[in-house]
Short mmCIF file of N, CA, C and O in Angstrom, two decimals:
data_model
loop_
_atom_site.label_atom_id
_atom_site.label_comp_id
_atom_site.label_asym_id
_atom_site.label_seq_id
_atom_site.Cartn_x
_atom_site.Cartn_y
_atom_site.Cartn_z
N MET K 292 0.92 -1.19 0.06
CA MET K 292 0.03 0.04 -0.01
C MET K 292 1.02 1.35 -0.09
O MET K 292 0.41 2.21 -0.62
N LEU K 293 2.09 1.27 0.80
CA LEU K 293 3.10 2.39 0.74
C LEU K 293 4.46 1.98 0.80
O LEU K 293 4.68 0.88 1.65
N LYS K 294 5.12 2.47 0.07
CA LYS K 294 6.33 1.94 0.03
C LYS K 294 7.56 3.55 -0.13
O LYS K 294 7.23 4.25 -1.00
N ILE K 295 8.28 3.65 0.90
CA ILE K 295 8.93 4.93 0.82
C ILE K 295 10.50 4.43 0.91
O ILE K 295 10.96 3.53 1.55
N GLU K 296 11.22 4.79 -0.16
CA GLU K 296 12.55 4.80 -0.22
C GLU K 296 13.54 5.65 -0.30
O GLU K 296 13.34 6.75 -1.08
N ASN K 297 14.44 5.93 0.85
CA ASN K 297 15.59 6.76 0.72
C ASN K 297 15.19 8.13 0.55
O ASN K 297 15.77 8.92 -0.10
N ILE K 298 14.24 8.49 1.50
CA ILE K 298 13.60 9.83 1.36
C ILE K 298 14.47 10.60 2.20
O ILE K 298 14.98 10.69 3.13
N ASP K 299 14.93 11.90 1.64
CA ASP K 299 15.70 12.97 2.18
C ASP K 299 14.85 14.32 1.95
O ASP K 299 14.20 14.54 0.84
N VAL K 300 14.76 14.98 2.96
CA VAL K 300 14.11 16.54 2.86
C VAL K 300 15.08 17.32 3.55
O VAL K 300 15.60 17.32 4.51
N TYR K 301 15.41 18.40 2.96
CA TYR K 301 15.86 19.58 3.37
C TYR K 301 15.48 20.66 3.46
O TYR K 301 14.33 21.11 2.76
N TYR K 302 15.29 21.52 4.70
CA TYR K 302 14.82 22.90 4.94
C TYR K 302 16.07 23.87 4.90
O TYR K 302 16.47 24.05 5.84
N GLY K 303 16.33 24.21 3.76
CA GLY K 303 17.44 25.00 3.52
C GLY K 303 18.74 24.09 3.95
O GLY K 303 19.00 23.24 3.25
N ALA K 304 19.55 24.50 4.78
CA ALA K 304 20.77 23.58 5.10
C ALA K 304 20.37 22.83 6.24
O ALA K 304 21.44 21.78 6.44
N ILE K 305 19.48 22.86 6.65
CA ILE K 305 18.89 21.44 7.56
C ILE K 305 18.36 20.16 6.98
O ILE K 305 17.39 20.52 6.19
N HIS K 306 18.80 19.11 7.21
CA HIS K 306 18.50 17.84 6.73
C HIS K 306 17.44 17.36 7.91
O HIS K 306 17.76 16.55 8.88
N ALA K 307 16.28 17.74 7.51
CA ALA K 307 15.25 17.24 8.09
C ALA K 307 14.85 15.89 8.33
O ALA K 307 14.41 15.28 9.23
N VAL K 308 14.83 15.15 7.18
CA VAL K 308 14.72 13.72 7.16
C VAL K 308 15.83 13.06 6.28
O VAL K 308 16.48 13.50 5.18
N LYS K 309 16.39 12.04 6.85
CA LYS K 309 17.70 11.52 6.11
C LYS K 309 17.56 10.19 5.83
O LYS K 309 17.36 9.08 6.88
N ASN K 310 17.49 9.72 4.56
CA ASN K 310 17.44 8.18 4.30
C ASN K 310 16.27 7.54 4.84
O ASN K 310 16.57 6.55 5.43
N VAL K 311 15.13 7.94 4.84
CA VAL K 311 14.03 7.04 5.58
C VAL K 311 13.53 6.18 4.62
O VAL K 311 13.13 6.73 3.23
N SER K 312 13.33 4.98 4.81
CA SER K 312 12.93 3.97 4.28
C SER K 312 11.74 2.89 5.02
O SER K 312 12.16 2.61 5.99
N PHE K 313 10.70 2.63 4.44
CA PHE K 313 9.77 1.50 5.00
C PHE K 313 8.79 1.35 4.19
O PHE K 313 8.56 1.91 3.17
N GLU K 314 7.87 -0.04 4.26
CA GLU K 314 6.72 -0.25 3.60
C GLU K 314 5.79 -0.71 4.70
O GLU K 314 5.97 -1.05 5.83
N VAL K 315 4.42 -0.34 4.06
CA VAL K 315 3.32 -0.62 4.87
C VAL K 315 2.29 -1.35 3.93
O VAL K 315 1.90 -1.16 2.67
N GLY K 316 2.01 -2.52 4.38
CA GLY K 316 1.10 -3.40 3.57
C GLY K 316 -0.32 -3.41 3.90
O GLY K 316 -0.82 -2.59 4.84
N GLU K 317 -1.18 -3.85 3.15
CA GLU K 317 -2.69 -3.58 3.17
C GLU K 317 -2.86 -4.33 4.44
O GLU K 317 -2.45 -5.38 4.87
N GLY K 318 -3.90 -3.45 5.38
CA GLY K 318 -4.23 -4.02 6.75
C GLY K 318 -3.35 -3.79 7.80
O GLY K 318 -3.62 -3.73 8.78
N GLU K 319 -2.10 -3.18 7.53
CA GLU K 319 -1.03 -2.86 8.46
C GLU K 319 -1.07 -1.43 9.13
O GLU K 319 -1.91 -0.60 8.55
N ILE K 320 -0.98 -1.25 10.40
CA ILE K 320 -0.83 -0.06 11.08
C ILE K 320 0.61 0.31 11.51
O ILE K 320 1.31 -0.35 11.93
N VAL K 321 0.91 1.71 11.23
CA VAL K 321 2.48 1.87 11.60
C VAL K 321 2.34 3.24 12.40
O VAL K 321 1.44 3.90 12.03
N ALA K 322 3.20 3.48 13.15
CA ALA K 322 3.24 4.41 14.09
C ALA K 322 4.82 4.95 13.91
O ALA K 322 5.74 4.30 13.84
N LEU K 323 5.10 6.26 13.76
CA LEU K 323 5.87 6.95 13.73
C LEU K 323 6.52 7.51 15.13
O LEU K 323 5.69 8.42 15.41
N ILE K 324 7.61 6.99 15.91
CA ILE K 324 7.82 7.43 17.13
C ILE K 324 9.22 8.32 17.06
O ILE K 324 10.34 7.28 16.57
N GLY K 325 9.35 9.03 17.81
CA GLY K 325 10.70 9.92 17.71
C GLY K 325 10.63 11.00 18.56
O GLY K 325 9.59 11.68 18.93
N ALA K 326 11.68 11.63 18.69
CA ALA K 326 11.87 13.01 19.47
C ALA K 326 11.37 13.96 18.80
O ALA K 326 11.26 13.79 17.45
N ASN K 327 11.10 15.06 19.47
CA ASN K 327 10.71 16.62 18.66
C ASN K 327 11.87 16.64 17.66
O ASN K 327 12.96 16.64 17.98
N GLY K 328 11.55 16.85 16.56
CA GLY K 328 12.55 17.23 15.59
C GLY K 328 13.14 16.45 14.86
O GLY K 328 14.08 16.39 13.93
N ALA K 329 12.61 14.97 15.06
CA ALA K 329 13.25 13.71 14.48
C ALA K 329 12.91 13.72 13.05
O ALA K 329 13.61 12.94 12.08
N GLY K 330 11.77 14.50 12.37
CA GLY K 330 11.41 14.14 11.06
C GLY K 330 10.04 13.41 10.88
O GLY K 330 9.67 13.18 9.69
N LYS K 331 9.39 13.03 12.04
CA LYS K 331 8.10 12.41 11.65
C LYS K 331 7.06 13.20 10.92
O LYS K 331 6.62 12.53 10.00
N SER K 332 6.72 14.47 11.46
CA SER K 332 5.73 15.11 10.70
C SER K 332 6.45 15.41 9.00
O SER K 332 5.53 15.36 8.08
N THR K 333 7.57 15.95 9.03
CA THR K 333 8.01 16.08 7.45
C THR K 333 7.91 14.57 6.69
O THR K 333 7.76 14.77 5.53
N THR K 334 8.32 13.54 7.26
CA THR K 334 7.93 12.33 6.45
C THR K 334 6.49 12.09 6.08
O THR K 334 6.35 11.70 5.07
N LEU K 335 5.51 12.17 6.92
CA LEU K 335 4.27 11.99 6.72
C LEU K 335 3.94 13.12 5.28
O LEU K 335 3.05 12.94 4.60
N LYS K 336 4.30 14.44 5.85
CA LYS K 336 4.08 15.59 4.59
C LYS K 336 4.76 15.08 3.53
O LYS K 336 4.02 15.30 2.39
N SER K 337 5.77 14.50 3.25
CA SER K 337 6.22 13.99 2.25
C SER K 337 5.70 12.86 1.36
O SER K 337 5.44 12.89 0.19
N ILE K 338 4.93 12.11 2.35
CA ILE K 338 4.02 10.94 1.75
C ILE K 338 2.94 11.62 1.31
O ILE K 338 2.25 11.30 0.31
N LEU K 339 2.37 12.48 1.67
CA LEU K 339 1.03 13.40 1.25
C LEU K 339 1.30 14.04 0.44
O LEU K 339 0.34 15.21 -0.17
N GLY K 340 2.55 14.73 -0.14
CA GLY K 340 2.74 15.39 -1.08
C GLY K 340 2.80 17.17 -0.71
O GLY K 340 2.67 18.00 -1.41
N MET K 341 2.63 17.08 0.81
CA MET K 341 2.64 18.65 1.08
C MET K 341 4.26 19.32 1.47
O MET K 341 4.44 20.29 1.19
N VAL K 342 5.23 18.26 1.13
CA VAL K 342 6.61 18.65 1.36
C VAL K 342 7.18 17.75 0.04
O VAL K 342 6.83 16.63 -0.08
N HIS K 343 7.84 18.18 -0.85
CA HIS K 343 8.39 17.60 -1.86
C HIS K 343 9.97 17.00 -1.38
O HIS K 343 10.47 17.71 -1.07
N PRO K 344 10.06 15.71 -1.35
CA PRO K 344 11.54 15.10 -1.05
C PRO K 344 12.30 15.78 -1.98
O PRO K 344 12.38 15.45 -3.45
N ASP K 345 13.80 15.80 -1.54
CA ASP K 345 14.50 16.22 -1.95
C ASP K 345 15.37 15.11 -2.86
O ASP K 345 16.55 15.07 -3.90
N ALA K 346 15.44 13.91 -2.21
CA ALA K 346 15.74 12.64 -2.82
C ALA K 346 14.70 11.74 -2.37
O ALA K 346 13.98 11.51 -1.52
N GLY K 347 14.79 10.41 -3.37
CA GLY K 347 14.01 9.15 -2.91
C GLY K 347 12.47 9.16 -3.48
O GLY K 347 12.45 10.05 -4.28
N ASP K 348 11.83 8.16 -3.29
CA ASP K 348 10.52 7.82 -3.91
C ASP K 348 9.46 7.38 -2.94
O ASP K 348 9.69 6.84 -1.98
N VAL K 349 8.26 7.90 -3.28
CA VAL K 349 7.25 7.61 -2.37
C VAL K 349 6.24 6.83 -3.08
O VAL K 349 5.90 7.54 -4.44
N ASN K 350 5.79 5.74 -2.91
CA ASN K 350 4.71 4.81 -3.77
C ASN K 350 3.58 4.52 -3.16
O ASN K 350 3.93 3.90 -2.01
N VAL K 351 2.50 4.93 -3.63
CA VAL K 351 1.11 4.65 -2.84
C VAL K 351 0.31 3.62 -3.65
O VAL K 351 0.24 4.16 -4.80
N PHE K 352 -0.07 3.03 -3.21
CA PHE K 352 -1.25 1.94 -4.14
C PHE K 352 -0.50 1.19 -5.24
O PHE K 352 -0.87 1.17 -6.44
N GLY K 353 1.06 1.29 -5.20
CA GLY K 353 1.62 0.65 -6.31
C GLY K 353 2.08 1.59 -7.32
O GLY K 353 2.70 1.29 -8.45
N MET K 354 1.87 3.00 -7.15
CA MET K 354 2.17 4.01 -8.24
C MET K 354 2.94 4.96 -7.54
O MET K 354 2.97 5.55 -6.42
N ASP K 355 3.77 5.66 -8.43
CA ASP K 355 4.77 6.79 -7.90
C ASP K 355 3.85 7.82 -7.81
O ASP K 355 3.28 8.51 -8.50
N TYR K 356 4.07 8.34 -6.32
CA TYR K 356 3.38 9.61 -6.13
C TYR K 356 3.43 10.82 -7.02
O TYR K 356 2.51 11.43 -7.27
N ALA K 357 4.79 11.15 -7.25
CA ALA K 357 5.13 12.45 -8.07
C ALA K 357 4.24 12.34 -9.37
O ALA K 357 3.77 13.29 -9.96
N ALA K 358 4.33 11.13 -10.17
CA ALA K 358 3.84 11.02 -11.35
C ALA K 358 2.37 10.72 -11.31
O ALA K 358 1.52 10.91 -12.30
N ASN K 359 1.57 10.38 -10.27
CA ASN K 359 0.14 9.95 -9.95
C ASN K 359 -0.54 10.71 -8.97
O ASN K 359 -1.38 10.11 -8.37
N GLU K 360 -0.05 11.99 -8.62
CA GLU K 360 -0.45 12.49 -7.36
C GLU K 360 -1.87 12.78 -7.54
O GLU K 360 -2.64 12.60 -6.58
N ARG K 361 -2.56 13.14 -8.69
CA ARG K 361 -3.96 13.40 -8.55
C ARG K 361 -4.80 12.03 -8.34
O ARG K 361 -5.77 12.02 -7.65
N ALA K 362 -4.46 10.98 -9.07
CA ALA K 362 -5.18 9.60 -8.92
C ALA K 362 -5.09 9.11 -7.57
O ALA K 362 -6.23 8.77 -6.99
N ILE K 363 -3.79 9.23 -6.98
CA ILE K 363 -3.78 8.98 -5.50
C ILE K 363 -4.61 9.44 -4.56
O ILE K 363 -5.09 9.08 -3.55
N ARG K 364 -4.37 10.80 -4.90
CA ARG K 364 -5.22 11.86 -3.74
C ARG K 364 -6.73 11.48 -3.74
O ARG K 364 -7.63 11.60 -2.66
N ARG K 365 -7.33 11.21 -4.90
CA ARG K 365 -8.75 10.78 -5.09
C ARG K 365 -9.10 9.44 -4.30
O ARG K 365 -10.26 9.30 -3.96
N GLU K 366 -7.98 8.56 -3.80
CA GLU K 366 -8.08 7.44 -3.19
C GLU K 366 -7.69 7.33 -1.91
O GLU K 366 -8.16 6.61 -0.95
N LEU K 367 -7.09 8.50 -1.40
CA LEU K 367 -6.38 8.45 -0.06
C LEU K 367 -7.14 9.39 0.86
O LEU K 367 -7.79 10.55 0.57
N GLY K 368 -7.28 8.88 1.96
CA GLY K 368 -7.83 9.56 3.07
C GLY K 368 -6.98 9.81 4.21
O GLY K 368 -6.31 9.08 4.64
N VAL K 369 -7.19 11.11 4.70
CA VAL K 369 -5.87 11.48 5.81
C VAL K 369 -6.70 12.29 7.04
O VAL K 369 -7.66 13.07 6.86
N VAL K 370 -6.47 11.72 8.36
CA VAL K 370 -7.09 12.47 9.30
C VAL K 370 -5.80 13.01 10.01
O VAL K 370 -5.08 12.60 10.73
N LEU K 371 -5.70 14.61 10.25
CA LEU K 371 -4.84 15.24 10.74
C LEU K 371 -5.17 15.90 12.11
O LEU K 371 -6.56 16.35 12.05
N GLY K 372 -4.64 15.63 13.26
CA GLY K 372 -5.25 16.48 14.52
C GLY K 372 -4.46 17.77 14.66
O GLY K 372 -3.49 18.20 14.06
N GLY K 373 -5.12 18.54 15.50
CA GLY K 373 -4.35 19.91 15.84
C GLY K 373 -4.49 21.10 14.61
O GLY K 373 -3.81 22.03 14.76
N ILE K 374 -5.32 20.82 13.52
CA ILE K 374 -5.41 21.69 12.54
C ILE K 374 -6.90 22.08 12.28
O ILE K 374 -7.64 21.46 12.32
N ASP K 375 -6.81 23.33 12.33
CA ASP K 375 -8.30 24.07 12.21
C ASP K 375 -8.44 24.55 11.07
O ASP K 375 -8.08 25.76 10.71
N PHE K 376 -9.07 24.02 10.20
CA PHE K 376 -9.33 24.51 8.68
C PHE K 376 -10.63 25.40 8.81
O PHE K 376 -11.58 24.92 9.04
N TYR K 377 -10.78 26.74 8.32
CA TYR K 377 -11.92 27.43 8.38
C TYR K 377 -12.72 27.52 9.61
O TYR K 377 -13.83 26.80 9.55
N PRO K 378 -12.26 27.65 10.61
CA PRO K 378 -13.03 27.52 11.86
C PRO K 378 -14.41 28.25 12.10
O PRO K 378 -15.18 27.63 12.81
N LYS K 379 -14.52 29.19 11.14
CA LYS K 379 -15.91 29.76 11.26
C LYS K 379 -17.08 29.27 10.23
O LYS K 379 -17.95 29.63 10.12
N LYS K 380 -16.41 28.19 9.47
CA LYS K 380 -17.42 27.52 8.41
C LYS K 380 -18.04 26.41 9.00
O LYS K 380 -17.57 25.76 9.79
N LYS K 381 -19.23 26.21 8.53
CA LYS K 381 -20.07 25.04 9.09
C LYS K 381 -19.56 23.88 8.32
O LYS K 381 -18.98 23.93 7.28
N ILE K 382 -19.79 22.75 9.31
CA ILE K 382 -19.36 21.46 8.39
C ILE K 382 -19.81 21.03 7.34
O ILE K 382 -19.25 20.57 6.29
N ARG K 383 -21.07 21.47 7.15
CA ARG K 383 -21.80 21.23 5.65
C ARG K 383 -21.05 21.84 4.72
O ARG K 383 -21.12 20.98 3.64
N VAL K 384 -20.78 23.04 4.79
CA VAL K 384 -20.21 23.90 3.75
C VAL K 384 -18.66 23.23 3.39
O VAL K 384 -18.60 23.09 2.33
N ILE K 385 -17.91 22.97 4.40
CA ILE K 385 -16.76 22.31 4.16
C ILE K 385 -16.75 20.99 3.49
O ILE K 385 -16.13 20.77 2.48
N THR K 386 -17.84 19.95 3.73
CA THR K 386 -18.20 19.04 3.25
C THR K 386 -18.61 19.02 1.81
O THR K 386 -18.13 18.47 1.01
N ASP K 387 -19.40 20.15 1.58
CA ASP K 387 -19.84 20.33 0.19
C ASP K 387 -18.73 20.65 -0.79
O ASP K 387 -18.69 20.52 -1.86
N VAL K 388 -17.87 21.17 -0.26
CA VAL K 388 -16.47 21.65 -1.15
C VAL K 388 -15.78 20.13 -1.23
O VAL K 388 -15.23 19.94 -2.32
N THR K 389 -15.28 19.71 0.08
CA THR K 389 -14.37 18.33 -0.01
C THR K 389 -15.05 17.21 -0.97
O THR K 389 -14.39 16.62 -1.73
N ARG K 390 -16.45 16.99 -1.06
CA ARG K 390 -16.92 15.96 -1.76
C ARG K 390 -16.49 16.01 -3.16
O ARG K 390 -16.45 15.04 -3.93
N ARG K 391 -16.29 17.02 -3.70
CA ARG K 391 -16.09 17.47 -5.11
C ARG K 391 -14.79 17.02 -5.64
O ARG K 391 -14.52 16.45 -6.60
N PHE K 392 -14.01 16.61 -4.67
CA PHE K 392 -12.64 16.14 -5.03
C PHE K 392 -12.43 14.66 -5.16
O PHE K 392 -11.54 14.11 -5.44
N TYR K 393 -13.30 14.09 -4.77
CA TYR K 393 -13.67 12.65 -4.64
C TYR K 393 -14.66 11.77 -5.49
O TYR K 393 -15.90 11.88 -5.10
N ASP K 394 -14.25 11.34 -6.58
CA ASP K 394 -15.21 10.61 -7.66
C ASP K 394 -15.74 9.65 -6.96
O ASP K 394 -17.12 9.46 -7.35
N ASN K 395 -15.25 9.18 -5.83
CA ASN K 395 -15.89 7.85 -5.45
C ASN K 395 -16.36 8.31 -3.79
O ASN K 395 -16.47 7.06 -2.81
N TRP K 396 -16.72 9.44 -3.40
CA TRP K 396 -17.39 10.02 -2.30
C TRP K 396 -18.54 8.87 -2.04
O TRP K 396 -19.49 8.89 -2.59
N ASP K 397 -18.22 8.37 -0.93
CA ASP K 397 -19.45 7.60 -0.17
C ASP K 397 -20.28 8.43 0.72
O ASP K 397 -20.05 8.61 2.04
N GLU K 398 -21.55 8.83 0.28
CA GLU K 398 -22.27 9.66 1.17
C GLU K 398 -22.94 8.81 2.37
O GLU K 398 -23.06 9.51 3.50
N GLY K 399 -23.23 7.43 2.06
CA GLY K 399 -24.04 6.93 3.13
C GLY K 399 -22.84 6.41 4.13
O GLY K 399 -23.06 6.62 5.59
N LYS K 400 -21.69 6.27 3.81
CA LYS K 400 -20.52 6.22 4.96
C LYS K 400 -20.24 7.43 5.92
O LYS K 400 -19.99 7.39 6.96
N TYR K 401 -20.32 8.45 4.85
CA TYR K 401 -20.18 9.86 5.55
C TYR K 401 -21.26 9.90 6.66
O TYR K 401 -20.88 10.53 7.87
N ARG K 402 -22.47 9.92 6.24
CA ARG K 402 -23.75 10.04 6.99
C ARG K 402 -23.46 9.08 8.44
O ARG K 402 -23.93 9.43 9.35
N HIS K 403 -23.03 7.83 7.97
CA HIS K 403 -22.82 6.98 9.02
C HIS K 403 -21.77 7.32 10.15
O HIS K 403 -22.16 7.60 11.43
N TYR K 404 -20.83 7.92 9.89
CA TYR K 404 -19.74 8.66 10.61
C TYR K 404 -20.31 9.94 11.68
O TYR K 404 -19.81 10.22 12.32
N LEU K 405 -21.02 10.49 10.69
CA LEU K 405 -21.71 12.04 11.27
C LEU K 405 -22.47 11.53 12.58
O LEU K 405 -22.35 12.00 13.66
N ASN K 406 -23.26 10.52 12.24
CA ASN K 406 -24.23 9.97 13.24
C ASN K 406 -23.54 9.22 14.36
O ASN K 406 -23.86 9.50 15.64
N LEU K 407 -22.25 8.42 14.25
CA LEU K 407 -21.86 7.81 14.98
C LEU K 407 -21.04 8.55 16.15
O LEU K 407 -20.98 8.41 17.21
N PHE K 408 -20.51 9.71 15.44
CA PHE K 408 -19.58 10.69 16.26
C PHE K 408 -20.47 11.79 16.86
O PHE K 408 -20.20 12.91 17.34
N ALA K 409 -21.95 11.85 16.41
CA ALA K 409 -22.93 12.93 16.55
C ALA K 409 -22.55 14.38 16.40
O ALA K 409 -22.47 15.18 17.14
N ILE K 410 -21.92 14.37 15.33
CA ILE K 410 -21.50 15.56 14.51
C ILE K 410 -22.66 16.42 13.59
O ILE K 410 -23.34 15.74 13.07
N ASP K 411 -23.13 17.64 14.27
CA ASP K 411 -24.07 18.33 13.63
C ASP K 411 -23.57 19.11 12.53
O ASP K 411 -22.87 19.93 12.95
N GLU K 412 -24.05 18.63 11.39
CA GLU K 412 -23.31 19.67 10.25
C GLU K 412 -23.63 21.25 10.03
O GLU K 412 -23.03 21.74 9.39
N GLU K 413 -24.62 21.53 10.81
CA GLU K 413 -24.83 22.89 11.08
C GLU K 413 -23.85 23.76 12.13
O GLU K 413 -24.02 25.12 12.06
N LYS K 414 -23.23 22.89 12.65
CA LYS K 414 -22.13 23.72 13.75
C LYS K 414 -21.01 24.02 12.89
O LYS K 414 -20.38 23.40 12.08
N ARG K 415 -20.42 25.25 13.43
CA ARG K 415 -19.04 25.67 12.80
C ARG K 415 -17.92 24.96 13.55
O ARG K 415 -18.11 24.19 14.52
N VAL K 416 -16.58 25.02 12.70
CA VAL K 416 -15.69 24.11 13.29
C VAL K 416 -15.40 24.34 14.76
O VAL K 416 -14.81 23.57 15.33
N ASP K 417 -15.37 25.50 14.99
CA ASP K 417 -14.87 25.99 15.94
C ASP K 417 -15.90 25.89 17.30
O ASP K 417 -15.76 26.08 18.55
N GLN K 418 -16.84 25.24 17.14
CA GLN K 418 -17.80 24.86 17.95
C GLN K 418 -17.62 23.46 18.34
O GLN K 418 -18.43 22.97 19.13
N LEU K 419 -16.81 22.68 17.64
CA LEU K 419 -16.68 21.40 18.01
C LEU K 419 -15.53 21.04 19.07
O LEU K 419 -14.58 21.95 19.43
N SER K 420 -15.73 19.91 19.62
CA SER K 420 -14.76 19.38 20.32
C SER K 420 -13.31 18.91 19.79
O SER K 420 -13.51 18.88 18.66
N SER K 421 -12.11 18.79 20.34
CA SER K 421 -10.88 18.72 19.77
C SER K 421 -11.12 17.18 18.86
O SER K 421 -10.77 17.26 17.92
N GLY K 422 -11.80 16.28 19.81
CA GLY K 422 -12.02 14.85 19.08
C GLY K 422 -12.95 15.06 17.88
O GLY K 422 -12.69 14.37 17.00
N MET K 423 -13.91 15.85 18.03
CA MET K 423 -14.89 16.02 16.80
C MET K 423 -14.09 16.66 15.50
O MET K 423 -14.39 16.51 14.53
N LYS K 424 -13.04 17.68 16.02
CA LYS K 424 -12.45 18.29 14.83
C LYS K 424 -11.55 17.14 13.92
O LYS K 424 -11.60 17.11 12.83
N VAL K 425 -10.96 16.44 14.80
CA VAL K 425 -10.30 15.33 14.16
C VAL K 425 -11.06 14.14 13.30
O VAL K 425 -11.01 14.14 12.25
#
C-alpha cells in the first residue's frame, strides 16, 4: 500500500529527514515514534505531497506519487489532528467543497460517521470538541 525509499528532505541547510525507508502493507498499522524534530511530521508530509522530498521515492497503491498525485489523492484519506481549517465555516459547507474532490465519495459512509460521532453539520468547526475536529 505504501513504500518509501531513501527519502531526504532539506529545509535550507537543515537535513530534516535523512534516508528514510519503510513499507506498509494492506491492513497494517504503523506508528512513527521519535523525539521532537526527528522528522516524523516531515516524513508524513512527504508521503502526502505537502513537502516534496529532495531525494527518494514515495509509492502509494503501487504508483509513484509524483507521477500519479491526482489519482492517488482521489483514493487517499487522511485525518490530521490539531489543525483547524476554516474555523468559522459550518461542517456542511466544508463537506460540500470536499466531496467534489472525490469521484468515489461515499455519502452513506459519511452520514454513518456523522451519526456515530454525533456531529451536527450545522455547527461551525470552532464549535466542535478537539476529538470531533479530528
